[in-house]
Amino acid sequence: MADSTASAPPTQHPTQHPAPQPADRPVYVIGGGPGGLSVAHALRARGIRAVVLERSDHVGASWRGHYDRLHLHTTRRLSSLPGLPIPRRFGRWVSRDNVVRYLEKYAEHHELEIVTGVEVSRVEPAPDGTGWLLHATGGRELTGAAVVVATGLNHTPTVPDWPGRATYTGDLLHAAEYRNPTPFTGRDILVVGVGNTGAEIAVDLIDGGASRVRLSVRTAPHIVRRSTAGWAAQYTGVLVRRLPAALVDRLARPVARLTVPDLAAHGLPRPDTGLLSRVRAGAIPVQDVGLIDAVRKGRVEIVAALESFEDGKVLLADGTRISPDAVVAATGYSRALDGLIGHLDVLDERGGPRTRGARTPKNAPGLYFTGFTNPISGNLREIAIDARKIAKSIARKGELKASRVVG
């Protein structure tokens, strides 16, 4: 595996060197996370040269930046990437650090061609009409037979432009900056956002010695047990992922009543909309890793949505004013694809790619996407499936004559 000192493929200079023919061009994979690495291996397994371009100095950059407490919410067995199982010693719910170790080992084991420290800023059709031209750091211009965009869901942290935010004098940080509760011991903290990240950080804070933790909720989430009597929630997700949403929504209601207590008296009523309908709209259920007990015992307090900052205080949607010492915004990420490919008319209204896996946009053949969905069956599981589909598609399309691996 190349490190940050490795040389990128040479910059194309049409006035000095002849343009490479299609058969000489690799497939470029943008992003060295699980999606990019799995596609690179799947291509290499078919004898196709794939070059991973990673903007940071290491593979798995987004995983390295997550908070210390984080473990996979999907099982080890259903989270392995193609060609290398996650070691059994990592346990059923793999920790953040072990995910990073696994990704490093994956790249080494499969001898993937990775160039770090290179960020691609724009992708456009190659001037000769075949393949794609990538503009990257250092003035590089790289021509590939095909391109796989694997920059992922957690690309750029986003914080809402709340009124008064600029004048707030307390600590305000995005969840991407949160590592552990040590800096917040004995302090009053407001966590904004009740996705899996916000829920887990709230529990981490109160377990770690924060004096008070409030969790600001705009829309009550579906909450599921990560595992019930040994049966992982992911297994159910795999079984129901292709069923009609209305059917799954009906089936999920009695299961929720049996497995998750009613938290309405604590500020978390059961959602009005169905579980799978919400998933398909982009809202994955919260997997319980301590939130239910923390809310029931009053250790984590549920409060209304954050509306604005006024005179050093936080104004909530119900009119309440509070004065936390710090605000942790678990408010998600943007895919940040507009600058890269927004000009190609391949993105949907939410800024995500319209296609995934083996499907490419009709107006952009040879442009593939992976890792931009968070399905109920598990992101890593679907990434592994997509990798094989993408490699198969590239291998069978005669117009994409990617260069072959030598040796």
PDB file of N, CA and C in Angstrom, residues 162 167-173 183-184 186-192 205 210-216 301 303-316 320-329:
ATOM      1  N   TRP A 162     -28.158  28.421  12.785  1.00  0.00           N
ATOM      2  CA  TRP A 162     -29.145  28.881  13.753  1.00  0.00           C
ATOM      3  C   TRP A 162     -29.014  30.389  13.972  1.00  0.00           C
ATOM      4  N   THR A 167     -22.907  34.673  17.740  1.00  0.00           N
ATOM      5  CA  THR A 167     -22.693  35.445  18.965  1.00  0.00           C
ATOM      6  C   THR A 167     -22.700  34.571  20.221  1.00  0.00           C
ATOM      7  N   TYR A 168     -22.913  33.275  20.051  1.00  0.00           N
ATOM      8  CA  TYR A 168     -22.963  32.384  21.205  1.00  0.00           C
ATOM      9  C   TYR A 168     -21.582  32.279  21.829  1.00  0.00           C
ATOM     10  N   THR A 169     -21.491  32.482  23.132  1.00  0.00           N
ATOM     11  CA  THR A 169     -20.193  32.505  23.811  1.00  0.00           C
ATOM     12  C   THR A 169     -19.804  31.176  24.445  1.00  0.00           C
ATOM     13  N   GLY A 170     -20.755  30.237  24.502  1.00  0.00           N
ATOM     14  CA  GLY A 170     -20.419  28.919  25.035  1.00  0.00           C
ATOM     15  C   GLY A 170     -19.681  28.087  23.996  1.00  0.00           C
ATOM     16  N   ASP A 171     -19.279  26.911  24.396  1.00  0.00           N
ATOM     17  CA  ASP A 171     -18.607  26.006  23.456  1.00  0.00           C
ATOM     18  C   ASP A 171     -19.637  25.401  22.512  1.00  0.00           C
ATOM     19  N   LEU A 172     -19.356  25.439  21.234  1.00  0.00           N
ATOM     20  CA  LEU A 172     -20.216  24.836  20.228  1.00  0.00           C
ATOM     21  C   LEU A 172     -19.335  24.017  19.297  1.00  0.00           C
ATOM     22  N   LEU A 173     -19.581  22.715  19.241  1.00  0.00           N
ATOM     23  CA  LEU A 173     -18.790  21.853  18.377  1.00  0.00           C
ATOM     24  C   LEU A 173     -19.679  20.850  17.666  1.00  0.00           C
ATOM     25  N   PRO A 183     -13.275  16.147  28.448  1.00  0.00           N
ATOM     26  CA  PRO A 183     -13.308  17.614  28.535  1.00  0.00           C
ATOM     27  C   PRO A 183     -14.619  18.161  29.098  1.00  0.00           C
ATOM     28  N   PHE A 184     -15.629  17.306  29.247  1.00  0.00           N
ATOM     29  CA  PHE A 184     -16.950  17.772  29.661  1.00  0.00           C
ATOM     30  C   PHE A 184     -17.337  17.327  31.065  1.00  0.00           C
ATOM     31  N   GLY A 186     -18.287  17.247  34.721  1.00  0.00           N
ATOM     32  CA  GLY A 186     -18.834  18.250  35.612  1.00  0.00           C
ATOM     33  C   GLY A 186     -19.530  19.408  34.913  1.00  0.00           C
ATOM     34  N   ARG A 187     -19.774  19.296  33.607  1.00  0.00           N
ATOM     35  CA  ARG A 187     -20.363  20.396  32.851  1.00  0.00           C
ATOM     36  C   ARG A 187     -21.775  20.038  32.372  1.00  0.00           C
ATOM     37  N   ASP A 188     -22.529  21.084  32.053  1.00  0.00           N
ATOM     38  CA  ASP A 188     -23.905  20.973  31.564  1.00  0.00           C
ATOM     39  C   ASP A 188     -23.862  20.993  30.039  1.00  0.00           C
ATOM     40  N   ILE A 189     -24.306  19.899  29.407  1.00  0.00           N
ATOM     41  CA  ILE A 189     -24.142  19.752  27.966  1.00  0.00           C
ATOM     42  C   ILE A 189     -25.496  19.566  27.283  1.00  0.00           C
ATOM     43  N   LEU A 190     -25.660  20.231  26.151  1.00  0.00           N
ATOM     44  CA  LEU A 190     -26.818  20.020  25.281  1.00  0.00           C
ATOM     45  C   LEU A 190     -26.336  19.326  24.018  1.00  0.00           C
ATOM     46  N   VAL A 191     -26.899  18.158  23.732  1.00  0.00           N
ATOM     47  CA  VAL A 191     -26.619  17.448  22.482  1.00  0.00           C
ATOM     48  C   VAL A 191     -27.809  17.670  21.557  1.00  0.00           C
ATOM     49  N   VAL A 192     -27.534  18.105  20.357  1.00  0.00           N
ATOM     50  CA  VAL A 192     -28.592  18.419  19.396  1.00  0.00           C
ATOM     51  C   VAL A 192     -28.633  17.343  18.316  1.00  0.00           C
ATOM     52  N   LEU A 205     -21.550  10.963  27.415  1.00  0.00           N
ATOM     53  CA  LEU A 205     -21.309  12.129  28.268  1.00  0.00           C
ATOM     54  C   LEU A 205     -21.770  11.891  29.703  1.00  0.00           C
ATOM     55  N   ALA A 210     -20.402  14.050  32.964  1.00  0.00           N
ATOM     56  CA  ALA A 210     -21.039  15.346  32.763  1.00  0.00           C
ATOM     57  C   ALA A 210     -22.088  15.556  33.855  1.00  0.00           C
ATOM     58  N   SER A 211     -22.248  16.783  34.335  1.00  0.00           N
ATOM     59  CA  SER A 211     -23.189  17.036  35.426  1.00  0.00           C
ATOM     60  C   SER A 211     -24.637  16.974  34.964  1.00  0.00           C
ATOM     61  N   ARG A 212     -24.875  17.335  33.705  1.00  0.00           N
ATOM     62  CA  ARG A 212     -26.230  17.300  33.162  1.00  0.00           C
ATOM     63  C   ARG A 212     -26.135  17.140  31.649  1.00  0.00           C
ATOM     64  N   VAL A 213     -26.983  16.301  31.096  1.00  0.00           N
ATOM     65  CA  VAL A 213     -27.010  16.095  29.648  1.00  0.00           C
ATOM     66  C   VAL A 213     -28.447  16.181  29.174  1.00  0.00           C
ATOM     67  N   ARG A 214     -28.683  17.096  28.254  1.00  0.00           N
ATOM     68  CA  ARG A 214     -29.986  17.215  27.605  1.00  0.00           C
ATOM     69  C   ARG A 214     -29.836  16.890  26.129  1.00  0.00           C
ATOM     70  N   LEU A 215     -30.835  16.217  25.589  1.00  0.00           N
ATOM     71  CA  LEU A 215     -30.822  15.793  24.189  1.00  0.00           C
ATOM     72  C   LEU A 215     -31.957  16.483  23.463  1.00  0.00           C
ATOM     73  N   SER A 216     -31.607  17.350  22.533  1.00  0.00           N
ATOM     74  CA  SER A 216     -32.583  18.154  21.800  1.00  0.00           C
ATOM     75  C   SER A 216     -33.127  17.363  20.610  1.00  0.00           C
ATOM     76  N   GLU A 301     -31.960  13.942  29.639  1.00  0.00           N
ATOM     77  CA  GLU A 301     -33.252  14.625  29.559  1.00  0.00           C
ATOM     78  C   GLU A 301     -33.568  14.987  28.108  1.00  0.00           C
ATOM     79  N   VAL A 303     -35.339  17.289  25.458  1.00  0.00           N
ATOM     80  CA  VAL A 303     -35.877  18.638  25.362  1.00  0.00           C
ATOM     81  C   VAL A 303     -36.244  18.932  23.908  1.00  0.00           C
ATOM     82  N   ALA A 304     -36.915  20.057  23.699  1.00  0.00           N
ATOM     83  CA  ALA A 304     -37.386  20.430  22.366  1.00  0.00           C
ATOM     84  C   ALA A 304     -36.220  20.811  21.451  1.00  0.00           C
ATOM     85  N   ALA A 305     -36.563  20.970  20.175  1.00  0.00           N
ATOM     86  CA  ALA A 305     -35.558  21.307  19.173  1.00  0.00           C
ATOM     87  C   ALA A 305     -34.924  22.663  19.448  1.00  0.00           C
ATOM     88  N   LEU A 306     -33.659  22.796  19.083  1.00  0.00           N
ATOM     89  CA  LEU A 306     -32.958  24.071  19.216  1.00  0.00           C
ATOM     90  C   LEU A 306     -33.432  25.012  18.107  1.00  0.00           C
ATOM     91  N   GLU A 307     -33.851  26.214  18.495  1.00  0.00           N
ATOM     92  CA  GLU A 307     -34.340  27.189  17.520  1.00  0.00           C
ATOM     93  C   GLU A 307     -33.333  28.291  17.253  1.00  0.00           C
ATOM     94  N   SER A 308     -32.674  28.799  18.317  1.00  0.00           N
ATOM     95  CA  SER A 308     -31.755  29.921  18.128  1.00  0.00           C
ATOM     96  C   SER A 308     -30.912  30.122  19.376  1.00  0.00           C
ATOM     97  N   PHE A 309     -29.954  31.021  19.245  1.00  0.00           N
ATOM     98  CA  PHE A 309     -29.147  31.466  20.375  1.00  0.00           C
ATOM     99  C   PHE A 309     -29.480  32.928  20.643  1.00  0.00           C
ATOM    100  N   GLU A 310     -29.744  33.262  21.901  1.00  0.00           N
ATOM    101  CA  GLU A 310     -30.088  34.638  22.249  1.00  0.00           C
ATOM    102  C   GLU A 310     -29.450  35.019  23.574  1.00  0.00           C
ATOM    103  N   ASP A 311     -28.670  36.090  23.555  1.00  0.00           N
ATOM    104  CA  ASP A 311     -28.064  36.623  24.781  1.00  0.00           C
ATOM    105  C   ASP A 311     -27.302  35.554  25.560  1.00  0.00           C
ATOM    106  N   GLY A 312     -26.574  34.728  24.837  1.00  0.00           N
ATOM    107  CA  GLY A 312     -25.766  33.701  25.478  1.00  0.00           C
ATOM    108  C   GLY A 312     -26.526  32.472  25.911  1.00  0.00           C
ATOM    109  N   LYS A 313     -27.842  32.461  25.665  1.00  0.00           N
ATOM    110  CA  LYS A 313     -28.675  31.315  26.021  1.00  0.00           C
ATOM    111  C   LYS A 313     -29.148  30.593  24.760  1.00  0.00           C
ATOM    112  N   VAL A 314     -29.676  29.400  24.988  1.00  0.00           N
ATOM    113  CA  VAL A 314     -30.236  28.598  23.900  1.00  0.00           C
ATOM    114  C   VAL A 314     -31.756  28.658  24.002  1.00  0.00           C
ATOM    115  N   LEU A 315     -32.402  29.046  22.894  1.00  0.00           N
ATOM    116  CA  LEU A 315     -33.860  29.088  22.836  1.00  0.00           C
ATOM    117  C   LEU A 315     -34.363  27.825  22.145  1.00  0.00           C
ATOM    118  N   LEU A 316     -35.241  27.096  22.841  1.00  0.00           N
ATOM    119  CA  LEU A 316     -35.801  25.866  22.294  1.00  0.00           C
ATOM    120  C   LEU A 316     -37.150  26.141  21.646  1.00  0.00           C
ATOM    121  N   THR A 320     -38.643  27.457  25.825  1.00  0.00           N
ATOM    122  CA  THR A 320     -37.736  27.340  26.964  1.00  0.00           C
ATOM    123  C   THR A 320     -36.367  27.936  26.630  1.00  0.00           C
ATOM    124  N   ARG A 321     -35.770  28.635  27.602  1.00  0.00           N
ATOM    125  CA  ARG A 321     -34.409  29.140  27.459  1.00  0.00           C
ATOM    126  C   ARG A 321     -33.511  28.384  28.436  1.00  0.00           C
ATOM    127  N   ILE A 322     -32.415  27.863  27.933  1.00  0.00           N
ATOM    128  CA  ILE A 322     -31.487  27.127  28.784  1.00  0.00           C
ATOM    129  C   ILE A 322     -30.085  27.684  28.598  1.00  0.00           C
ATOM    130  N   SER A 323     -29.220  27.388  29.562  1.00  0.00           N
ATOM    131  CA  SER A 323     -27.849  27.916  29.529  1.00  0.00           C
ATOM    132  C   SER A 323     -26.827  26.798  29.702  1.00  0.00           C
ATOM    133  N   PRO A 324     -26.686  25.917  28.707  1.00  0.00           N
ATOM    134  CA  PRO A 324     -25.681  24.858  28.819  1.00  0.00           C
ATOM    135  C   PRO A 324     -24.278  25.440  28.714  1.00  0.00           C
ATOM    136  N   ASP A 325     -23.322  24.699  29.242  1.00  0.00           N
ATOM    137  CA  ASP A 325     -21.929  25.107  29.111  1.00  0.00           C
ATOM    138  C   ASP A 325     -21.389  24.835  27.709  1.00  0.00           C
ATOM    139  N   ALA A 326     -21.944  23.831  27.054  1.00  0.00           N
ATOM    140  CA  ALA A 326     -21.486  23.465  25.717  1.00  0.00           C
ATOM    141  C   ALA A 326     -22.623  22.836  24.938  1.00  0.00           C
ATOM    142  N   VAL A 327     -22.560  22.999  23.622  1.00  0.00           N
ATOM    143  CA  VAL A 327     -23.531  22.406  22.703  1.00  0.00           C
ATOM    144  C   VAL A 327     -22.780  21.511  21.734  1.00  0.00           C
ATOM    145  N   VAL A 328     -23.204  20.253  21.663  1.00  0.00           N
ATOM    146  CA  VAL A 328     -22.630  19.304  20.698  1.00  0.00           C
ATOM    147  C   VAL A 328     -23.673  19.087  19.607  1.00  0.00           C
ATOM    148  N   ALA A 329     -23.348  19.493  18.403  1.00  0.00           N
ATOM    149  CA  ALA A 329     -24.288  19.414  17.284  1.00  0.00           C
ATOM    150  C   ALA A 329     -24.103  18.103  16.524  1.00  0.00           C
TER     151      ALA A 329
END
